[in-house]
Coordinates of C-alpha atoms in Angstrom, one line a residue:
X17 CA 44.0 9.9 35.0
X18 CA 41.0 8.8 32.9
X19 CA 38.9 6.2 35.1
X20 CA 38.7 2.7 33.4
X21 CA 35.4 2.2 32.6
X22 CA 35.6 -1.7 31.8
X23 CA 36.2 -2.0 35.3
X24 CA 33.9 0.3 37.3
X25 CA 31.0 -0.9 34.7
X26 CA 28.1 -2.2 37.9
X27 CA 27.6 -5.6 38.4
X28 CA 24.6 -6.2 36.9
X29 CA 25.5 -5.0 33.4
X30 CA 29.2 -7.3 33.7
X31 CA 26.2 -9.9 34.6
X32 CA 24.4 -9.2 31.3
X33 CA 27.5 -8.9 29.0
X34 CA 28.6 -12.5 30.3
X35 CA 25.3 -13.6 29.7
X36 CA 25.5 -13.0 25.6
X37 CA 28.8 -14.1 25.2
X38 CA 29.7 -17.4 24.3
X39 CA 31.7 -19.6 27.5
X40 CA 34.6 -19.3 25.8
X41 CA 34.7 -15.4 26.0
X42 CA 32.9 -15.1 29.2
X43 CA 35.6 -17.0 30.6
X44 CA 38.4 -15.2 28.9
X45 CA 36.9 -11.9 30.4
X46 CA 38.8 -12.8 34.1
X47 CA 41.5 -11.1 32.8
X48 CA 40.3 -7.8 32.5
X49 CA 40.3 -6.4 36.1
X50 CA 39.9 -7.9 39.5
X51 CA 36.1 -7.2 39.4
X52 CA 35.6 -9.2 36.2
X53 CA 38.2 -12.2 37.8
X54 CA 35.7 -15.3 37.8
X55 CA 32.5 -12.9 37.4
X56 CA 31.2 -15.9 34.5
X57 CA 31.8 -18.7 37.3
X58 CA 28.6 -17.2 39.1
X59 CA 26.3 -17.2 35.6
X60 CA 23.4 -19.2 36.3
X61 CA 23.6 -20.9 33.0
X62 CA 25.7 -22.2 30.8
X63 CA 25.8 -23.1 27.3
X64 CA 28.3 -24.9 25.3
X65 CA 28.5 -25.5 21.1
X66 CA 30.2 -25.4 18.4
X67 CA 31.2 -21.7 19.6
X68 CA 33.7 -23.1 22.4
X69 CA 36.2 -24.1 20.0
X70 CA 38.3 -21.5 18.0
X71 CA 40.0 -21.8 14.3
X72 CA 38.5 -25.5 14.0
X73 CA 39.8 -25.4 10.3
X74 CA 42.9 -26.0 11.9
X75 CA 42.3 -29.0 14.0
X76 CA 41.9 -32.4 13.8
X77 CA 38.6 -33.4 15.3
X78 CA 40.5 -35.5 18.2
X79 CA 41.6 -32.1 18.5
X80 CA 38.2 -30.2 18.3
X81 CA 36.8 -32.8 20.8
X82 CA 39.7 -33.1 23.0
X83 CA 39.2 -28.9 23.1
X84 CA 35.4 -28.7 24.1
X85 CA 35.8 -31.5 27.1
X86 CA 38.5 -29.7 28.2
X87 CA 36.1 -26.3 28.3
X88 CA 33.6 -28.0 30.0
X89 CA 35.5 -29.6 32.7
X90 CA 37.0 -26.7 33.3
X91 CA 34.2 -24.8 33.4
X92 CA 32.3 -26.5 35.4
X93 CA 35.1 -26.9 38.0
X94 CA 35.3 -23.3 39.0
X95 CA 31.4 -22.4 38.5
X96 CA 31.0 -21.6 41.8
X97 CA 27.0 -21.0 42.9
X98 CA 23.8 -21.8 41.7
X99 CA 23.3 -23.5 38.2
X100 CA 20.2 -23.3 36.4
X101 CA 20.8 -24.3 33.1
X102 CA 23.2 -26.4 31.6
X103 CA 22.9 -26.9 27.3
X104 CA 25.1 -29.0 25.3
X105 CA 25.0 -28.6 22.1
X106 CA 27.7 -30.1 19.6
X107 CA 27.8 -30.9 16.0
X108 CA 31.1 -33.5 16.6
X109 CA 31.7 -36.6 18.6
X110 CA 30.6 -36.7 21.9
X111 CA 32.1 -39.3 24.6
X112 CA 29.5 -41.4 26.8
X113 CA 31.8 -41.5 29.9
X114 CA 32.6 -37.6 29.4
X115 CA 28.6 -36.8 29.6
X116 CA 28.7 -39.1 32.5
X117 CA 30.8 -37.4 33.8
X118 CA 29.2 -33.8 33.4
X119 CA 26.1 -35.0 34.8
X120 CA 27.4 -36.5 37.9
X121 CA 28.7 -33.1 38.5
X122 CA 24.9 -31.0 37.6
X123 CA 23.5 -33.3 40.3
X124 CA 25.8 -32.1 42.9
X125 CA 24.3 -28.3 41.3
X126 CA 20.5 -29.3 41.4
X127 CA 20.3 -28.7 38.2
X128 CA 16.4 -27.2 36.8
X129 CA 17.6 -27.5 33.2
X130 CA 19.4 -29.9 31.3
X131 CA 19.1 -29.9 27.0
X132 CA 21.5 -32.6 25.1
X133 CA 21.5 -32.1 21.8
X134 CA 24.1 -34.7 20.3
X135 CA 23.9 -33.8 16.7
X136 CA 26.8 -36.6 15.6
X137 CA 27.8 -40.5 16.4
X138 CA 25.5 -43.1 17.9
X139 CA 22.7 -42.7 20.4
X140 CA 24.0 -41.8 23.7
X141 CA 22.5 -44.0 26.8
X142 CA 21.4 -41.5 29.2
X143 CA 23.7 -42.1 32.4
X144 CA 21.2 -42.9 35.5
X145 CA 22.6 -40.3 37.6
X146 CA 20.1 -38.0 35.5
X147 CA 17.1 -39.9 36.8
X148 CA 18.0 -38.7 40.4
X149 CA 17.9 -35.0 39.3
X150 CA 14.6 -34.6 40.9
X151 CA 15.2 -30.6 40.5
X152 CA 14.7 -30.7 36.3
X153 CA 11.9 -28.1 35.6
X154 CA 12.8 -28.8 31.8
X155 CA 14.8 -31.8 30.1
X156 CA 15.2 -31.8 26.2
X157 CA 17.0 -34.7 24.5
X158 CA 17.8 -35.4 21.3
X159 CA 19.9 -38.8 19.5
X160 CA 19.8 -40.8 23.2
X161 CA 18.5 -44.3 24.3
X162 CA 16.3 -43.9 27.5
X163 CA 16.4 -46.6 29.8
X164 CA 16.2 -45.2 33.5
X165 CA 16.5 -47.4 36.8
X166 CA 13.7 -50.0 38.0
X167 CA 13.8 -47.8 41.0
X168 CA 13.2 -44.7 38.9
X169 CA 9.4 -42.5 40.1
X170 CA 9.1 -39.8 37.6
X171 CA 10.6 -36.5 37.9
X172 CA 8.4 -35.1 40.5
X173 CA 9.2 -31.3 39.3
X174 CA 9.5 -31.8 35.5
X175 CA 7.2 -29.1 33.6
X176 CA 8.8 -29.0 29.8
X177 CA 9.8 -32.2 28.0
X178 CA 11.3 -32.5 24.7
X179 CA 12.8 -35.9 23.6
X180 CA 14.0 -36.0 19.7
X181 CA 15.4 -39.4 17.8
X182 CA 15.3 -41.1 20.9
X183 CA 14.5 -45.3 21.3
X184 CA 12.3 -45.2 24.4
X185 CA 10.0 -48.4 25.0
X186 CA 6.3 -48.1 25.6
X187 CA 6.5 -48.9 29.4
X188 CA 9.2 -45.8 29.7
X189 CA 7.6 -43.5 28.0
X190 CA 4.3 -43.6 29.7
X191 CA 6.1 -44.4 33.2
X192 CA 8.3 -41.1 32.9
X193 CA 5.4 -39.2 31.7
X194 CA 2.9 -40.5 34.1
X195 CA 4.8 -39.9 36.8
X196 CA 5.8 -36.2 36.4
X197 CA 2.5 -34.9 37.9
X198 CA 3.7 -31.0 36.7
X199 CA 4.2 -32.0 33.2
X200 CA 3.2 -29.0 31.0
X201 CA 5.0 -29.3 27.8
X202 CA 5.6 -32.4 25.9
X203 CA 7.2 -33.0 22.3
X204 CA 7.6 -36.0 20.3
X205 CA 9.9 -36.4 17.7
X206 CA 10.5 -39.5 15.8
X207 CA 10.8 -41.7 18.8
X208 CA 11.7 -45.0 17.8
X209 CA 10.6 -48.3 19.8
X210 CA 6.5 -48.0 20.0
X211 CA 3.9 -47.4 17.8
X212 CA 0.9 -46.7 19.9
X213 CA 1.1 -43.3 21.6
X214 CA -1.0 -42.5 24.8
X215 CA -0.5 -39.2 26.3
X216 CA -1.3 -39.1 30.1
X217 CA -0.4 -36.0 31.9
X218 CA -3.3 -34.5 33.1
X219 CA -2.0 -31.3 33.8
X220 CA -0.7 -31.7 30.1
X221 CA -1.3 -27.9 27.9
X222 CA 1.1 -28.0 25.3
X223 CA 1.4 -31.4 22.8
X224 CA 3.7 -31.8 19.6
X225 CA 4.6 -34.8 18.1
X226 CA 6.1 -35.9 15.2
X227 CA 6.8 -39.1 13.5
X228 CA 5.2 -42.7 12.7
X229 CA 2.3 -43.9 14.9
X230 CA -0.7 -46.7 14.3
X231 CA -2.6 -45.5 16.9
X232 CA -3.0 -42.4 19.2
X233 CA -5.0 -42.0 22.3
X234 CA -5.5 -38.1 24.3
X235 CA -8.2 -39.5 26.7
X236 CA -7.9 -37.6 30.1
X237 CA -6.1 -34.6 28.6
X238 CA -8.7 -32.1 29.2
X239 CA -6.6 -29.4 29.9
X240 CA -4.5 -29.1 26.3
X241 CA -4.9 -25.9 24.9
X242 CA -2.2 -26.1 22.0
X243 CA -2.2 -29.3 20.2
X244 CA 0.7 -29.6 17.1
X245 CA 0.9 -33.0 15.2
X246 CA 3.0 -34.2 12.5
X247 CA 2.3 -38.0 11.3
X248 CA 3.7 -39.8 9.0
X249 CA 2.7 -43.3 9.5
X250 CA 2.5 -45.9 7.2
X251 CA -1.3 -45.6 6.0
X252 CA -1.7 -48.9 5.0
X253 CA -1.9 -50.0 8.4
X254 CA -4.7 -47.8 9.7
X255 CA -6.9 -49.8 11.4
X256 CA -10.9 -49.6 10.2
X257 CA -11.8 -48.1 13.5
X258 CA -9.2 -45.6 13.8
X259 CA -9.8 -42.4 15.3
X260 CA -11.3 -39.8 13.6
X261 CA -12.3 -36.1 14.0
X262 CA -15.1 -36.4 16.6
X263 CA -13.2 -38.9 18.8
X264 CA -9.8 -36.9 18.6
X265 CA -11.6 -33.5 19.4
X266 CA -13.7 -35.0 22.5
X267 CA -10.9 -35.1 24.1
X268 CA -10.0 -31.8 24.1
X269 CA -12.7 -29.2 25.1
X270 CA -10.3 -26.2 25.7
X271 CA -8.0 -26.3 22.8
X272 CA -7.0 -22.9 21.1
X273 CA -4.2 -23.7 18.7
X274 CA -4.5 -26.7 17.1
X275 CA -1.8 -27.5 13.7
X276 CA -2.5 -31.1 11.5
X277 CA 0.0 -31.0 9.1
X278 CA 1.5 -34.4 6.7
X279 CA -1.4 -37.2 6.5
X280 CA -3.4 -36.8 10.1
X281 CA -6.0 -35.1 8.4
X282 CA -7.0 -38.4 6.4
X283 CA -6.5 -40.2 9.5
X284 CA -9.0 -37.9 11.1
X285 CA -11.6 -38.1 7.9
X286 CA -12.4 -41.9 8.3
X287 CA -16.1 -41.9 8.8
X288 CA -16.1 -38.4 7.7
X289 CA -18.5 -35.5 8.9
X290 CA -20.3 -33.2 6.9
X291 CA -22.1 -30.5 8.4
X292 CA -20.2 -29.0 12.1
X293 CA -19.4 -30.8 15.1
X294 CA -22.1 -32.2 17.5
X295 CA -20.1 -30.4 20.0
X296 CA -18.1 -26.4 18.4
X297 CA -14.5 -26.3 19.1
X298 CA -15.2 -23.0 20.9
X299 CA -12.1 -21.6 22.6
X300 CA -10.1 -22.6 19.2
X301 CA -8.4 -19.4 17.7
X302 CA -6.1 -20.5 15.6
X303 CA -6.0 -23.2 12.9
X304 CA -3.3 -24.6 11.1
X305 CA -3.7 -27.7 8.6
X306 CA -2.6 -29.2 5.9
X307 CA -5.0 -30.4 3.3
X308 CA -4.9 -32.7 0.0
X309 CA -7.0 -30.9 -2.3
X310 CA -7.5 -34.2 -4.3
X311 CA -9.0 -36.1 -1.6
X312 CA -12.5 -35.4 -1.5
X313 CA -13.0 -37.0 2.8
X314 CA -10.1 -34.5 3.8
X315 CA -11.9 -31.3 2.0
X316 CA -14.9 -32.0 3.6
X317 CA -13.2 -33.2 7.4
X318 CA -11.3 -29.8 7.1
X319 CA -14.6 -27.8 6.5
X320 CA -16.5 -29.6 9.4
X321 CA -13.4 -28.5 11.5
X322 CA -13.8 -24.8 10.7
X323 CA -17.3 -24.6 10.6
X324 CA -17.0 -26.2 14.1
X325 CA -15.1 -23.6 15.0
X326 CA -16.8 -20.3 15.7
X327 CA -14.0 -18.3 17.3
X328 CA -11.7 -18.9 14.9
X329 CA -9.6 -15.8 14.1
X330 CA -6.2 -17.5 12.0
X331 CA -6.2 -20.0 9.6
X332 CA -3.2 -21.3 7.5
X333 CA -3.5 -23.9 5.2
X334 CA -1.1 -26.2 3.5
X335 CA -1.8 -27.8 -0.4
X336 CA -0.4 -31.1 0.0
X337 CA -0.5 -33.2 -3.6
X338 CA -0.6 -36.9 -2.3
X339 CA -2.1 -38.3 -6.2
X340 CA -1.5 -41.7 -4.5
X341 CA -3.7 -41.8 -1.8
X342 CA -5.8 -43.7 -3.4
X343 CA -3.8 -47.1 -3.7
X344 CA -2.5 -46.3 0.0
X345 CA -6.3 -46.5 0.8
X346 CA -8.1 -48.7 -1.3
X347 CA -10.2 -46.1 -2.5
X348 CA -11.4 -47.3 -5.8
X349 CA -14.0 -44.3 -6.5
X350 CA -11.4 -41.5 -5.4
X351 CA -12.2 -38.1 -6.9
X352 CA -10.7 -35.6 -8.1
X353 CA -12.6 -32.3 -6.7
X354 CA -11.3 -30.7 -10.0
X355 CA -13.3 -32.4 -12.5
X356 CA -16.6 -33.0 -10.5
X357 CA -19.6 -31.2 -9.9
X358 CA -18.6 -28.6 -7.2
X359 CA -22.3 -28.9 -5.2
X360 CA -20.0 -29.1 -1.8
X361 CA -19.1 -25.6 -2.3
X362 CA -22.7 -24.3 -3.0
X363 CA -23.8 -26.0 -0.1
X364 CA -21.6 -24.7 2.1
X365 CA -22.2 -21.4 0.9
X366 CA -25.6 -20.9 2.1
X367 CA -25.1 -22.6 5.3
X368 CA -21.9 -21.3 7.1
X369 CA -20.4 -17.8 8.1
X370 CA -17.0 -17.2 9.1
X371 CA -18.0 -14.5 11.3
X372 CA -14.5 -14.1 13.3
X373 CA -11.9 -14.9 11.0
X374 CA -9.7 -12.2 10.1
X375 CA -6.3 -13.7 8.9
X376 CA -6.3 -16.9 6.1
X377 CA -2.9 -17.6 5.0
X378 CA -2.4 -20.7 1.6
X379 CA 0.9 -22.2 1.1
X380 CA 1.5 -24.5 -1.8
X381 CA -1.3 -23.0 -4.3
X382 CA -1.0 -25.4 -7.0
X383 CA -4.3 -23.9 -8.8
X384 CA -6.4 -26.9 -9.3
X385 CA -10.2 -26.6 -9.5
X386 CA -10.9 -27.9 -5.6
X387 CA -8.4 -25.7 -4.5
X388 CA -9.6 -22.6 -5.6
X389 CA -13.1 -23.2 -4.9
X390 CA -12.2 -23.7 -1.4
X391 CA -10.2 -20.2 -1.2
X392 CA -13.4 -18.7 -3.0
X393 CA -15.6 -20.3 -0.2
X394 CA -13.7 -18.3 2.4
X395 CA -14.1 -15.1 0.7
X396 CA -17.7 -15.3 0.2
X397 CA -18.2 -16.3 4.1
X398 CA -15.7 -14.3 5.7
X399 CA -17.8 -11.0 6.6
X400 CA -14.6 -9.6 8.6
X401 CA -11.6 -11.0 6.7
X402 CA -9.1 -8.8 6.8
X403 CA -6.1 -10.4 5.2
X404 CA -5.7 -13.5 3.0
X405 CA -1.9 -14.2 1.6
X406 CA -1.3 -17.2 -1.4
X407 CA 1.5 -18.1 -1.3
X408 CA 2.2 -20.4 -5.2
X409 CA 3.5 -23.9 -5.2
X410 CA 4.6 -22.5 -8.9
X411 CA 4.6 -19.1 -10.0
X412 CA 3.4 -20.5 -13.8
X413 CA -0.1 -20.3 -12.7
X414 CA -0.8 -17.3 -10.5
X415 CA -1.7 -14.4 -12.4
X416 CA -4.8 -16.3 -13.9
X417 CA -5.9 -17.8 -11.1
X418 CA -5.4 -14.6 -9.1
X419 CA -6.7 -12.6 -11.1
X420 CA -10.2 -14.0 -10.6
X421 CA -10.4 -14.3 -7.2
X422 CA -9.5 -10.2 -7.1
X423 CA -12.5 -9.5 -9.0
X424 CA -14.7 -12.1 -6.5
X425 CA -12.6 -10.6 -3.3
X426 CA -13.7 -7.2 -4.8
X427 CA -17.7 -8.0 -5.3
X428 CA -18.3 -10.1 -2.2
X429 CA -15.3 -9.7 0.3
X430 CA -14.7 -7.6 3.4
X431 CA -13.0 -3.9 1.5
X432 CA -9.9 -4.7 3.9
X433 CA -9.4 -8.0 2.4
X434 CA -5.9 -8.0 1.4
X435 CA -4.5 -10.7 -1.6
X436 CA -1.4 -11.1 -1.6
X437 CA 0.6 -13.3 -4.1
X438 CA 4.4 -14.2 -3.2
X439 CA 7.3 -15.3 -5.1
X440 CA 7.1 -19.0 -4.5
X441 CA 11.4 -18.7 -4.8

């Protein structure tokens, strides 16, 4: 008789088909043999979405709901053994007192990971029992209300933390990161209930945040090496002495990736620099940013950046058209690069060299005078440059445009300078 091979497959590869099935299956999979009976139960992590619930056309979503609590309950009744991870992630309603529920139980399990992401319905109020789960290596939370207990110290093993359209106060926030003296990874996005944002891990090496803040302070983070930020604060209410490029990059001597995208570059150009850095950026590698090419501060704050930057291998910039910065910022005498004298560009010219970079990427090309000058400046200072890609805001302009810069990228640029136009659809 032919041997069943479903059943005599070795343990660990039953332990790495369970692992990229869906729960559902996995559990489904007891029924193949006595080797496979409750094989999942011993899977170090579990995940449960949208996936745990079959023919949901079907179904009422009472039904749908009533499906997936069932899953998990039951699942986690019979896992027997160490659990590692444990992700929900569900488009429909979730119950408060059935997440309760679920993680009263992961604290029984030590739990090192726990990711809520509650896509539907109102903010869930993280249940306290998750502030005792002094085990979390990573917590990510998205659509909750943080409060946690007076009696609450920080998660003293916490490395990764990613909260997402949570209301956290001030206090909170800087308590629970504070006090999490293994905090590695922290993202930010649109957090509701503070406006001023002070990051104080010190062990902190990985930042992102996104979302509306007056002020923001990175004192005593010496140790960030990638820095993302996303702002999108209401300008008007930038204070004079806000920070700006010198004060933000003080603070962080061993950055290598570093990505400024919506408005933070004009927050960063109040009392613009011209010229580099009294201190380079020298561990920075890669560079992403996005830059209005109408604003004549935030073409200039970019340049200082790079020219600060001698190590600098990637770029990738951003055209952002903001035409009313102008009113945002009571700039009366704002200038449109486009129809001035370009001296910047000669100036620059003579005095910098981009003697690492190798990759420039544009998104957003919308061909206006600035613009192109700027992406002319790279070529001529880029001795190495072995790739730069455009990618058009509108194809109606390109072949023009392009066609220039060919003929300069020909005469002056590195011969493995690559151009390379895409199909802005």
């Amino acid at each position: 008789m032919e041997s069943d091979k479903i059943s005599n497959l070795p343990g660990d590869a039953i332990k790495q088909i369970l692992t990229h099935l869906p729960i559902r299956e996995a559990v489904r999979t007891s029924v193949l043999s006595s080797l496979w009976r409750y094989r999942w139960a011993l899977l170090p992590h579990l995940v449960f979405d949208d996936q745990c619930v079959s023919n949901q056309n079907h179904k009422t979503c009472a039904q749908i709901n009533t499906e997936f609590s069932d899953i998990v309950d039951h699942a986690l009744l019979l896992h027997i053994g160490p659990l590692h991870t444990f992700k929900l992630s569900y488009e429909e309603f979730l119950a408060a007192n059935d997440i309760d529920r679920w993680i009263l139980h992961l604290l029984r399990k030590s739990i090192k990971e726990f990711i809520l992401q509650k896509w539907d319905g109102p903010q869930y109020k993280i249940s306290s029992w998750l502030f005792s789960c002094q085990d979390l290596v990573r917590l990510e939370l998205h659509n909750c209300l943080l409060k946690p207990p007076l009696t609450f110290k920080g998660f003293r093993s916490l490395k990764s933390l990613d909260i997402q359209n949570v209301t956290i106060t001030q206090d909170v926030f800087e308590s629970m990161t504070f006090c999490c003296p293994l905090l590695e990874s922290l993202t930010l996005c649109n957090v509701d209930g503070f406006t001023n944002l002070k990051i104080g891990p010190r062990n902190l090496k990985y930042l992102e945040f996104r979302g509306s803040f007056a002020e923001v302070n990175l004192e005593n983070n010496l140790n960030l090496v990638d820095v993302s930020i996303d702002l999108d604060f209401y300008l008007w209410d930038v204070p004079g002495d806000s920070i700006n490029l010198l004060k933000f990059l003080v603070h962080l001597p061993r950055l290598q990736n570093l990505a400024i995208k919506s408005f933070f570059l004009k927050y960063l150009s109040v009392g613009a620099l011209q010229g580099k850095l009294p201190r380079p950026c020298l561990d920075l590698t890669s560079l992403s940013i996005s830059i209005c090419f109408n604003d004549p501060e935030e073409i200039l704050t970019a340049l200082c950046l790079i020219r600060s930057s001698p190590a600098l291998q990637e770029l990738k910039i951003s055209g952002a058209c903001r035409g009313d910065l102008s009113l945002l910022f009571g700039l009366e005498d704002m200038a449109v690069l486009g129809e001035v004298e370009n001296s910047w560009l000669d100036d620059n010219c003579q005095n910098c060299s981009f003697t690492q970079l190798r990759l420039v990427e544009v998104t957003g090309v919308s061909g206006v005078k600035a613009e192109v000058d700027f992406i002319r400046l790279l070529l001529l200072t880029s001795p190495v440059l072995e790739r730069m890609t455009l990618q058009p805001a509108s194809a109606n302009w390109v072949f023009e445009s392009l066609r220039e810069l060919v003929e300069i990228r020909t005469r002056h640029a590195s011969v493995q300078a690559e151009i390379i136009p895409l199909d802005s659809n």
